[in-house]
Short mmCIF file of C-alpha atoms and ligand atoms in Angstrom, two decimals:
data_model
loop_
_atom_site.label_atom_id
_atom_site.label_comp_id
_atom_site.label_asym_id
_atom_site.label_seq_id
_atom_site.Cartn_x
_atom_site.Cartn_y
_atom_site.Cartn_z
CA MET A 1346 100.69 83.39 91.81
CA LEU A 1347 97.90 84.88 89.95
CA ASN A 1348 97.17 88.48 90.74
CA PRO A 1349 93.87 89.54 91.77
CA ALA A 1350 91.34 90.00 88.95
CA ASN A 1351 91.12 93.72 87.32
CA THR A 1352 88.17 95.29 88.45
CA LEU A 1353 85.62 95.24 85.70
CA VAL A 1354 82.57 97.43 84.95
CA TYR A 1355 79.33 95.74 84.30
CA PRO A 1356 75.78 97.20 82.51
CA ALA A 1357 72.76 96.31 84.43
CA ARG A 1358 72.54 92.68 85.68
CA MET A 1359 69.88 90.91 87.67
CA ALA A 1360 71.43 88.13 90.24
CA LEU A 1361 69.56 84.94 89.00
CA ALA A 1362 72.41 82.39 89.03
CA HIS A 1363 73.56 80.43 91.96
CA ALA A 1364 77.07 81.62 91.92
CA PRO A 1365 79.88 81.31 92.81
CA THR A 1366 79.69 77.57 91.76
CA PRO A 1367 82.02 75.26 93.03
CA LEU A 1368 85.75 74.70 91.37
CA GLN A 1369 86.38 71.24 91.90
CA PRO A 1370 89.32 68.87 91.19
CA LEU A 1371 88.90 65.76 88.96
CA SER A 1372 91.76 63.75 90.22
CA ARG A 1373 90.18 60.28 89.35
CA ILE A 1374 89.53 60.80 85.64
CA ALA A 1375 92.88 62.69 85.38
CA ARG A 1376 94.67 59.69 86.79
CA HIS A 1377 92.56 57.66 84.37
CA VAL A 1378 93.56 59.28 81.47
CA GLY A 1379 97.29 59.53 82.56
CA PHE A 1380 97.47 63.56 82.90
CA ASP A 1381 99.02 64.79 86.00
CA GLY A 1382 99.12 68.68 85.04
CA GLY A 1383 95.94 69.34 87.44
CA LEU A 1384 92.30 68.82 86.05
CA TRP A 1385 89.61 70.86 87.50
CA ILE A 1386 85.75 71.47 86.80
CA LYS A 1387 83.82 74.55 87.13
CA ARG A 1388 80.46 73.55 88.20
CA ASP A 1389 78.14 75.85 86.49
CA ASP A 1390 75.77 72.90 86.07
CA LEU A 1391 74.88 73.97 89.60
CA THR A 1392 73.63 77.48 88.90
CA GLY A 1393 70.21 76.39 89.84
CA SER A 1394 68.02 73.27 89.49
CA HIS A 1395 65.54 73.89 86.58
CA LEU A 1396 67.51 76.99 85.52
CA SER A 1397 70.81 75.13 85.80
CA GLY A 1398 73.73 75.77 83.24
CA ASN A 1399 75.46 78.36 81.29
CA LYS A 1400 72.51 79.89 79.74
CA ILE A 1401 71.31 81.67 83.25
CA ARG A 1402 74.54 83.86 83.44
CA LYS A 1403 73.47 85.10 80.02
CA LEU A 1404 70.21 86.01 80.98
CA GLU A 1405 71.43 87.79 83.97
CA PHE A 1406 72.25 90.55 81.66
CA LEU A 1407 69.71 89.91 78.59
CA VAL A 1408 66.74 90.11 80.93
CA ALA A 1409 67.98 92.94 82.93
CA GLU A 1410 67.99 94.85 79.43
CA ALA A 1411 64.25 93.48 78.81
CA LYS A 1412 63.21 95.05 81.76
CA SER A 1413 64.93 97.97 81.25
CA GLN A 1414 63.11 98.28 77.91
CA ASN A 1415 59.83 97.32 79.86
CA ALA A 1416 59.51 93.98 77.93
CA ASP A 1417 56.39 91.99 78.97
CA VAL A 1418 57.10 88.99 76.64
CA LEU A 1419 60.63 86.97 76.21
CA ILE A 1420 60.66 85.48 72.48
CA THR A 1421 63.68 83.14 72.19
CA CYS A 1422 64.52 80.12 69.70
CA GLY A 1423 66.17 76.81 69.63
CA GLY A 1424 65.99 72.93 69.16
CA VAL A 1425 63.12 71.11 70.64
CA GLN A 1426 65.46 70.15 73.46
CA SER A 1427 67.17 73.50 73.89
CA ASN A 1428 68.36 74.09 77.26
CA HIS A 1429 68.56 77.81 76.80
CA CYS A 1430 64.71 77.81 75.92
CA ARG A 1431 63.94 75.74 78.68
CA ALA A 1432 65.73 78.13 81.28
CA THR A 1433 64.17 81.01 79.67
CA ALA A 1434 60.58 79.93 79.62
CA LEU A 1435 60.97 79.08 83.54
CA LEU A 1436 62.64 82.33 84.36
CA ALA A 1437 60.01 84.25 82.64
CA ALA A 1438 57.32 82.44 84.68
CA GLN A 1439 59.69 83.10 87.82
CA LEU A 1440 59.65 86.80 86.84
CA GLY A 1441 55.66 87.16 86.01
CA MET A 1442 56.47 87.62 82.16
CA ARG A 1443 55.26 85.68 79.17
CA CYS A 1444 57.57 83.75 76.88
CA HIS A 1445 56.96 82.42 73.48
CA LEU A 1446 59.48 79.86 72.34
CA LEU A 1447 60.10 79.05 68.59
CA LEU A 1448 61.32 75.57 68.26
CA ARG A 1449 63.44 73.95 65.40
CA GLY A 1450 61.52 70.38 64.50
CA GLU A 1451 58.36 68.81 64.53
CA GLU A 1452 56.32 68.86 68.26
CA PRO A 1453 57.34 65.70 69.70
CA ALA A 1454 54.36 63.06 70.54
CA GLU A 1455 55.85 62.43 74.03
CA LYS A 1456 57.09 65.45 76.13
CA ASP A 1457 60.18 64.41 77.71
CA GLY A 1458 63.48 66.41 79.11
CA ASN A 1459 63.44 70.03 78.33
CA VAL A 1460 60.46 70.23 76.29
CA LEU A 1461 58.37 68.81 79.33
CA LEU A 1462 59.45 71.61 81.50
CA ASP A 1463 58.89 74.22 78.67
CA CYS A 1464 55.46 73.03 78.48
CA LEU A 1465 54.90 72.95 82.22
CA SER A 1466 56.12 76.57 82.23
CA GLY A 1467 53.21 77.81 80.41
CA ALA A 1468 55.20 79.17 77.62
CA SER A 1469 53.47 79.68 74.25
CA ILE A 1470 55.53 77.25 71.68
CA SER A 1471 55.62 77.44 68.11
CA TYR A 1472 57.12 74.54 66.00
CA TYR A 1473 58.84 75.20 62.69
CA PRO A 1474 60.12 72.64 60.22
CA SER A 1475 63.94 72.00 60.63
CA ALA A 1476 64.71 72.79 56.90
CA GLY A 1477 64.76 76.69 56.33
CA PHE A 1478 64.64 77.33 60.08
CA GLN A 1479 67.84 79.31 60.44
CA ARG A 1480 66.99 81.24 57.10
CA ASN A 1481 63.30 81.92 58.22
CA LEU A 1482 64.07 83.02 61.90
CA ASP A 1483 64.34 86.61 61.46
CA SER A 1484 60.89 86.65 59.85
CA TYR A 1485 59.58 84.28 62.78
CA PHE A 1486 60.76 86.86 65.33
CA LYS A 1487 59.27 89.79 63.39
CA HIS A 1488 55.99 87.88 62.88
CA TRP A 1489 55.86 87.21 66.71
CA GLN A 1490 56.82 90.84 67.74
CA ALA A 1491 54.23 92.42 65.53
CA TYR A 1492 51.62 90.01 67.14
CA TYR A 1493 52.05 91.09 70.47
CA ALA A 1494 52.77 94.81 69.62
CA GLU A 1495 49.10 94.52 68.26
CA GLN A 1496 48.11 93.50 71.79
CA GLY A 1497 49.81 96.26 73.22
CA LEU A 1498 52.57 94.02 74.59
CA ARG A 1499 56.46 94.54 74.30
CA ALA A 1500 58.23 91.85 73.45
CA TYR A 1501 61.75 91.24 73.55
CA GLY A 1502 63.74 89.00 71.35
CA ILE A 1503 66.81 86.77 72.64
CA PRO A 1504 68.86 84.99 69.76
CA THR A 1505 69.81 81.36 69.83
CA GLY A 1506 71.47 80.33 72.86
CA GLY A 1507 71.43 83.96 74.34
CA SER A 1508 74.66 84.70 72.29
CA ASN A 1509 74.81 88.31 71.19
CA GLY A 1510 76.88 91.48 72.60
CA THR A 1511 74.75 91.44 75.95
CA GLY A 1512 74.81 87.80 76.50
CA LEU A 1513 78.87 87.80 76.45
CA TRP A 1514 78.73 89.78 79.69
CA GLY A 1515 77.65 86.51 81.46
CA TYR A 1516 80.89 84.62 80.91
CA ILE A 1517 82.94 87.75 81.39
CA ALA A 1518 81.49 87.49 84.73
CA GLY A 1519 81.78 84.06 84.98
CA THR A 1520 85.65 84.20 84.23
CA GLU A 1521 86.04 86.99 86.94
CA GLU A 1522 84.24 84.55 89.36
CA LEU A 1523 86.57 82.03 88.45
CA HIS A 1524 89.63 84.04 88.75
CA GLY A 1525 88.68 84.94 92.13
CA GLN A 1526 88.86 81.06 93.06
CA CYS A 1527 92.05 80.51 91.18
CA VAL A 1528 93.56 82.99 93.44
CA SER A 1529 92.14 81.81 96.35
CA GLN A 1530 92.93 78.16 95.68
CA GLY A 1531 96.73 78.80 94.29
CA LEU A 1532 95.87 77.74 90.76
CA VAL A 1533 97.21 78.95 87.55
CA PRO A 1534 95.23 77.43 84.59
CA SER A 1535 96.93 77.48 80.96
CA HIS A 1536 93.23 76.41 79.66
CA ILE A 1537 89.84 76.59 79.90
CA VAL A 1538 87.86 74.19 78.02
CA THR A 1539 84.24 74.67 77.26
CA ALA A 1540 81.59 72.92 74.72
CA THR A 1541 80.63 75.71 72.17
CA GLY A 1542 77.30 75.52 70.36
CA SER A 1543 76.20 79.10 69.44
CA GLY A 1544 79.60 80.68 70.65
CA GLY A 1545 78.47 82.96 73.16
CA THR A 1546 80.35 81.10 76.42
CA GLN A 1547 83.29 80.85 74.38
CA ALA A 1548 83.36 84.50 73.30
CA GLY A 1549 82.70 85.64 77.07
CA LEU A 1550 85.45 83.42 78.36
CA THR A 1551 87.87 84.24 75.95
CA LEU A 1552 87.02 88.14 76.42
CA GLY A 1553 87.04 87.37 80.25
CA SER A 1554 90.37 85.63 80.10
CA ALA A 1555 91.81 88.68 78.68
CA LEU A 1556 90.07 91.41 80.43
CA THR A 1557 90.36 89.86 84.24
CA GLY A 1558 94.09 89.20 83.46
CA LEU A 1559 93.65 85.47 83.99
CA GLY A 1560 95.49 84.96 80.56
CA CYS A 1561 94.71 81.30 79.88
CA LYS A 1562 93.76 79.97 76.59
CA VAL A 1563 90.22 79.31 75.93
CA LEU A 1564 89.34 76.33 73.99
CA GLY A 1565 85.99 75.90 72.45
CA MET A 1566 85.02 72.17 71.59
CA ALA A 1567 82.50 72.40 68.89
CA VAL A 1568 79.16 70.42 69.20
CA CYS A 1569 78.12 71.38 65.60
CA ASP A 1570 79.39 73.51 62.66
CA ASP A 1571 83.14 73.65 62.23
CA ALA A 1572 86.05 76.03 63.60
CA ALA A 1573 85.79 78.30 61.10
CA TRP A 1574 82.07 79.15 61.83
CA PHE A 1575 82.82 79.38 65.52
CA ASN A 1576 85.96 81.71 65.08
CA ARG A 1577 83.88 84.06 62.92
CA LYS A 1578 80.99 83.68 65.31
CA VAL A 1579 82.91 84.47 68.35
CA ALA A 1580 84.56 87.45 66.40
CA GLU A 1581 81.15 88.82 65.51
CA ASP A 1582 79.80 88.61 68.96
CA MET A 1583 82.64 90.21 70.31
CA ALA A 1584 82.40 93.22 67.81
CA GLU A 1585 78.69 93.66 68.82
CA TRP A 1586 79.66 93.93 72.39
CA PHE A 1587 82.02 96.57 71.71
CA GLN A 1588 79.69 98.55 69.41
CA GLN A 1589 76.99 98.16 71.88
CA PHE A 1590 78.78 99.00 75.05
CA THR A 1591 81.64 101.07 73.79
CA PRO A 1592 82.22 103.27 76.96
CA LEU A 1593 82.06 100.12 79.18
CA ALA A 1594 84.04 97.86 76.78
CA GLU A 1595 86.80 100.43 76.21
CA ARG A 1596 87.00 101.05 79.94
CA ASN A 1597 87.58 97.27 80.87
CA LEU A 1598 89.89 96.53 77.75
CA GLU A 1599 92.15 99.88 78.61
CA VAL A 1600 92.55 98.49 82.47
CA ALA A 1601 93.56 95.23 81.00
CA GLY A 1602 95.67 96.70 78.80
CA VAL A 1603 94.49 94.65 75.56
CA SER A 1604 92.85 95.59 72.41
CA LEU A 1605 89.86 93.76 70.80
CA SER A 1606 91.90 92.78 67.69
CA ASP A 1607 94.54 90.74 69.73
CA LEU A 1608 91.58 88.25 70.69
CA GLN A 1609 91.20 85.34 68.72
CA ALA A 1610 89.08 82.34 69.23
CA ILE A 1611 90.60 78.93 69.31
CA THR A 1612 88.09 76.18 68.45
CA LEU A 1613 88.32 72.17 68.04
CA ASP A 1614 85.83 70.65 65.62
CA ASN A 1615 87.19 67.13 65.43
CA TYR A 1616 84.59 65.87 68.17
CA VAL A 1617 81.61 66.94 66.68
CA GLY A 1618 80.41 63.64 65.89
CA PRO A 1619 77.69 62.64 63.55
CA ALA A 1620 75.48 66.01 63.83
CA TYR A 1621 74.27 68.29 66.24
CA ALA A 1622 72.66 66.37 69.25
CA VAL A 1623 73.73 63.16 67.72
CA ALA A 1624 76.73 61.50 69.31
CA ASP A 1625 78.76 58.29 68.91
CA PRO A 1626 78.71 55.64 71.23
CA ASP A 1627 82.21 56.56 72.83
CA VAL A 1628 80.52 59.78 74.20
CA PHE A 1629 77.83 57.91 75.78
CA GLU A 1630 80.68 55.77 77.41
CA THR A 1631 82.59 59.06 78.61
CA ILE A 1632 79.09 60.21 80.20
CA GLN A 1633 78.94 56.72 82.06
CA LEU A 1634 82.83 57.22 82.96
CA ALA A 1635 82.53 60.60 84.42
CA ALA A 1636 79.28 59.53 86.51
CA SER A 1637 80.88 56.51 87.79
CA LEU A 1638 84.38 57.81 88.52
CA GLU A 1639 83.48 61.45 89.75
CA GLY A 1640 79.73 61.52 90.16
CA LEU A 1641 79.25 64.04 87.47
CA VAL A 1642 76.16 64.03 85.01
CA LEU A 1643 77.40 65.12 81.41
CA ASP A 1644 74.81 65.01 78.59
CA PRO A 1645 74.93 63.75 74.98
CA VAL A 1646 74.48 67.08 73.06
CA TYR A 1647 77.16 69.65 74.98
CA THR A 1648 79.11 68.74 77.83
CA GLY A 1649 79.63 65.01 76.91
CA LYS A 1650 81.16 65.62 73.66
CA ALA A 1651 83.03 68.28 74.84
CA PHE A 1652 84.21 66.38 77.83
CA HIS A 1653 84.90 63.34 75.46
CA GLY A 1654 87.18 65.43 73.26
CA LEU A 1655 88.99 66.98 76.29
CA LEU A 1656 89.91 63.55 77.65
CA GLN A 1657 91.10 62.23 73.99
CA GLU A 1658 93.42 65.36 73.79
CA LEU A 1659 94.88 64.28 77.38
CA ARG A 1660 95.19 60.71 76.26
CA ALA A 1661 96.63 61.69 73.28
CA GLY A 1662 99.62 63.92 75.13
CA SER A 1663 98.66 66.99 73.07
CA LEU A 1664 98.07 69.15 76.41
CA ARG A 1665 100.90 67.61 78.07
CA HIS A 1666 102.34 70.88 79.02
CA ALA A 1667 99.00 72.28 80.10
CA ARG A 1668 98.57 73.13 83.84
CA ASP A 1669 95.64 73.29 85.88
CA VAL A 1670 93.13 72.62 82.92
CA VAL A 1671 89.49 73.92 84.07
CA PHE A 1672 86.60 72.08 82.15
CA VAL A 1673 83.35 74.39 82.13
CA HIS A 1674 80.40 72.22 83.15
CA THR A 1675 77.88 73.99 81.32
CA GLY A 1676 74.80 72.04 82.34
CA GLY A 1677 72.43 70.12 79.96
CA ILE A 1678 71.17 67.33 82.35
CA PHE A 1679 67.76 67.14 81.04
CA GLY A 1680 69.02 66.41 77.67
CA VAL A 1681 70.13 62.84 78.89
CA PHE A 1682 66.83 61.53 79.58
CA PRO A 1683 65.31 61.82 76.01
CA GLN A 1684 68.59 60.02 74.88
CA ARG A 1685 68.23 57.17 77.46
CA ALA A 1686 68.11 54.47 74.89
CA GLN A 1687 71.52 55.33 73.73
CA PHE A 1688 73.31 54.17 76.78
CA ALA A 1689 75.20 50.51 76.34
CA PHE A 1690 73.55 49.23 79.44
CA ASN A 1691 70.06 49.42 77.91
CA ASN A 1692 71.28 46.98 75.11
CA ASN A 1693 72.80 44.63 77.45
CA ASN A 1694 69.95 43.09 79.67
CA GLY A 1695 70.26 45.39 82.15
CA GLU A 1696 73.55 44.39 83.01
CA THR A 1697 76.19 47.67 83.78
CA LYS A 1698 79.27 47.38 82.05
CA LYS A 1699 82.20 48.08 84.31
C1 PLP B 3074 73.84 76.08 75.12
C2 PLP B 3074 74.57 75.13 75.84
C3 PLP B 3074 76.35 75.17 75.47
C4 PLP B 3074 76.91 75.83 74.63
O1 PLP B 3074 76.77 77.41 74.91
P1 PLP B 3074 76.96 78.30 73.97
O2 PLP B 3074 77.22 79.54 74.45
O3 PLP B 3074 75.61 78.37 73.05
O4 PLP B 3074 77.99 77.94 73.04
C5 PLP B 3074 77.08 74.37 76.10
N1 PLP B 3074 76.45 73.31 77.00
C6 PLP B 3074 75.16 73.29 77.53
C7 PLP B 3074 74.80 72.32 78.29
C8 PLP B 3074 74.35 74.09 76.75
O5 PLP B 3074 72.80 74.21 76.86
#
């Protein structure tokens, strides 16, 4: 049995996510891959409709900070199909704020998926070439911050994926919520598994697992870059969290009896596939499998890759001693539509493969 979670203290927060999100069993898929240790899914794809996914949990703390600084404009960045940019743009409109998105890549001729919703939200959008985007990103932010300052507006910058010291609180809170559900459902998870892209969800869960006393391993399934990159990014984000919120952080660490230096990210990078947002056919098959066996919609950029990786590990028996494995469904449904042509039934005269 798990003890109730330690009582954590938090900085300013806005209630934006529809939470608690359900924690549900995945018994048919578990049977399908021959795993009988207990497989569960934390439905963070249900944190909202157009605001759904993991980013809204981080935005609860980021936007509270922006408001405390009297910001008028939210500036953030990402790929053209960024879920984070879509959530930020629609949230800004919901709160009567302005939003400016810095998107990596060319403006698509046809607006689909997330970028369609970005356009509907009325956000200003600047497209920048992929080459050099990361290197020039700081100067793009500075340019637009100065631009708004000249108009007497205060702009608040949110980094890629909302992953920074402030954003980490989102999944510390998410882990506290999960802990409560495990207590009431009688689960003692050994592993939490999540897709990892900018590291903030992985870092928040890693910290949250230690701070709440849940004490399970957090496995980040990389969807880009490599394990070394994520292990370093998670360490940096946790260090920034500690530096920025020292009294709160110290208090939480002390109650849990853990020290930041004990915490180490665990990342698997063998399911990245060809590139960020490019997936192999077996990922698309896993997306179909999850939809048909469990009624879940995964996406080819994040959750499909990560869940495919988890199923491969379960099939291979490398998690045979694991118990009550919890996969975090981080959302991403709008990323399915722009990649519709990749599904096998689209190359099969309309016949669905069974
Ligand atoms: C952003 C995103 C992730 C990755 O989360 P990070 O905190 O950026 O690592 C996973 N899944 C979906 C659907 C996302 O949009």
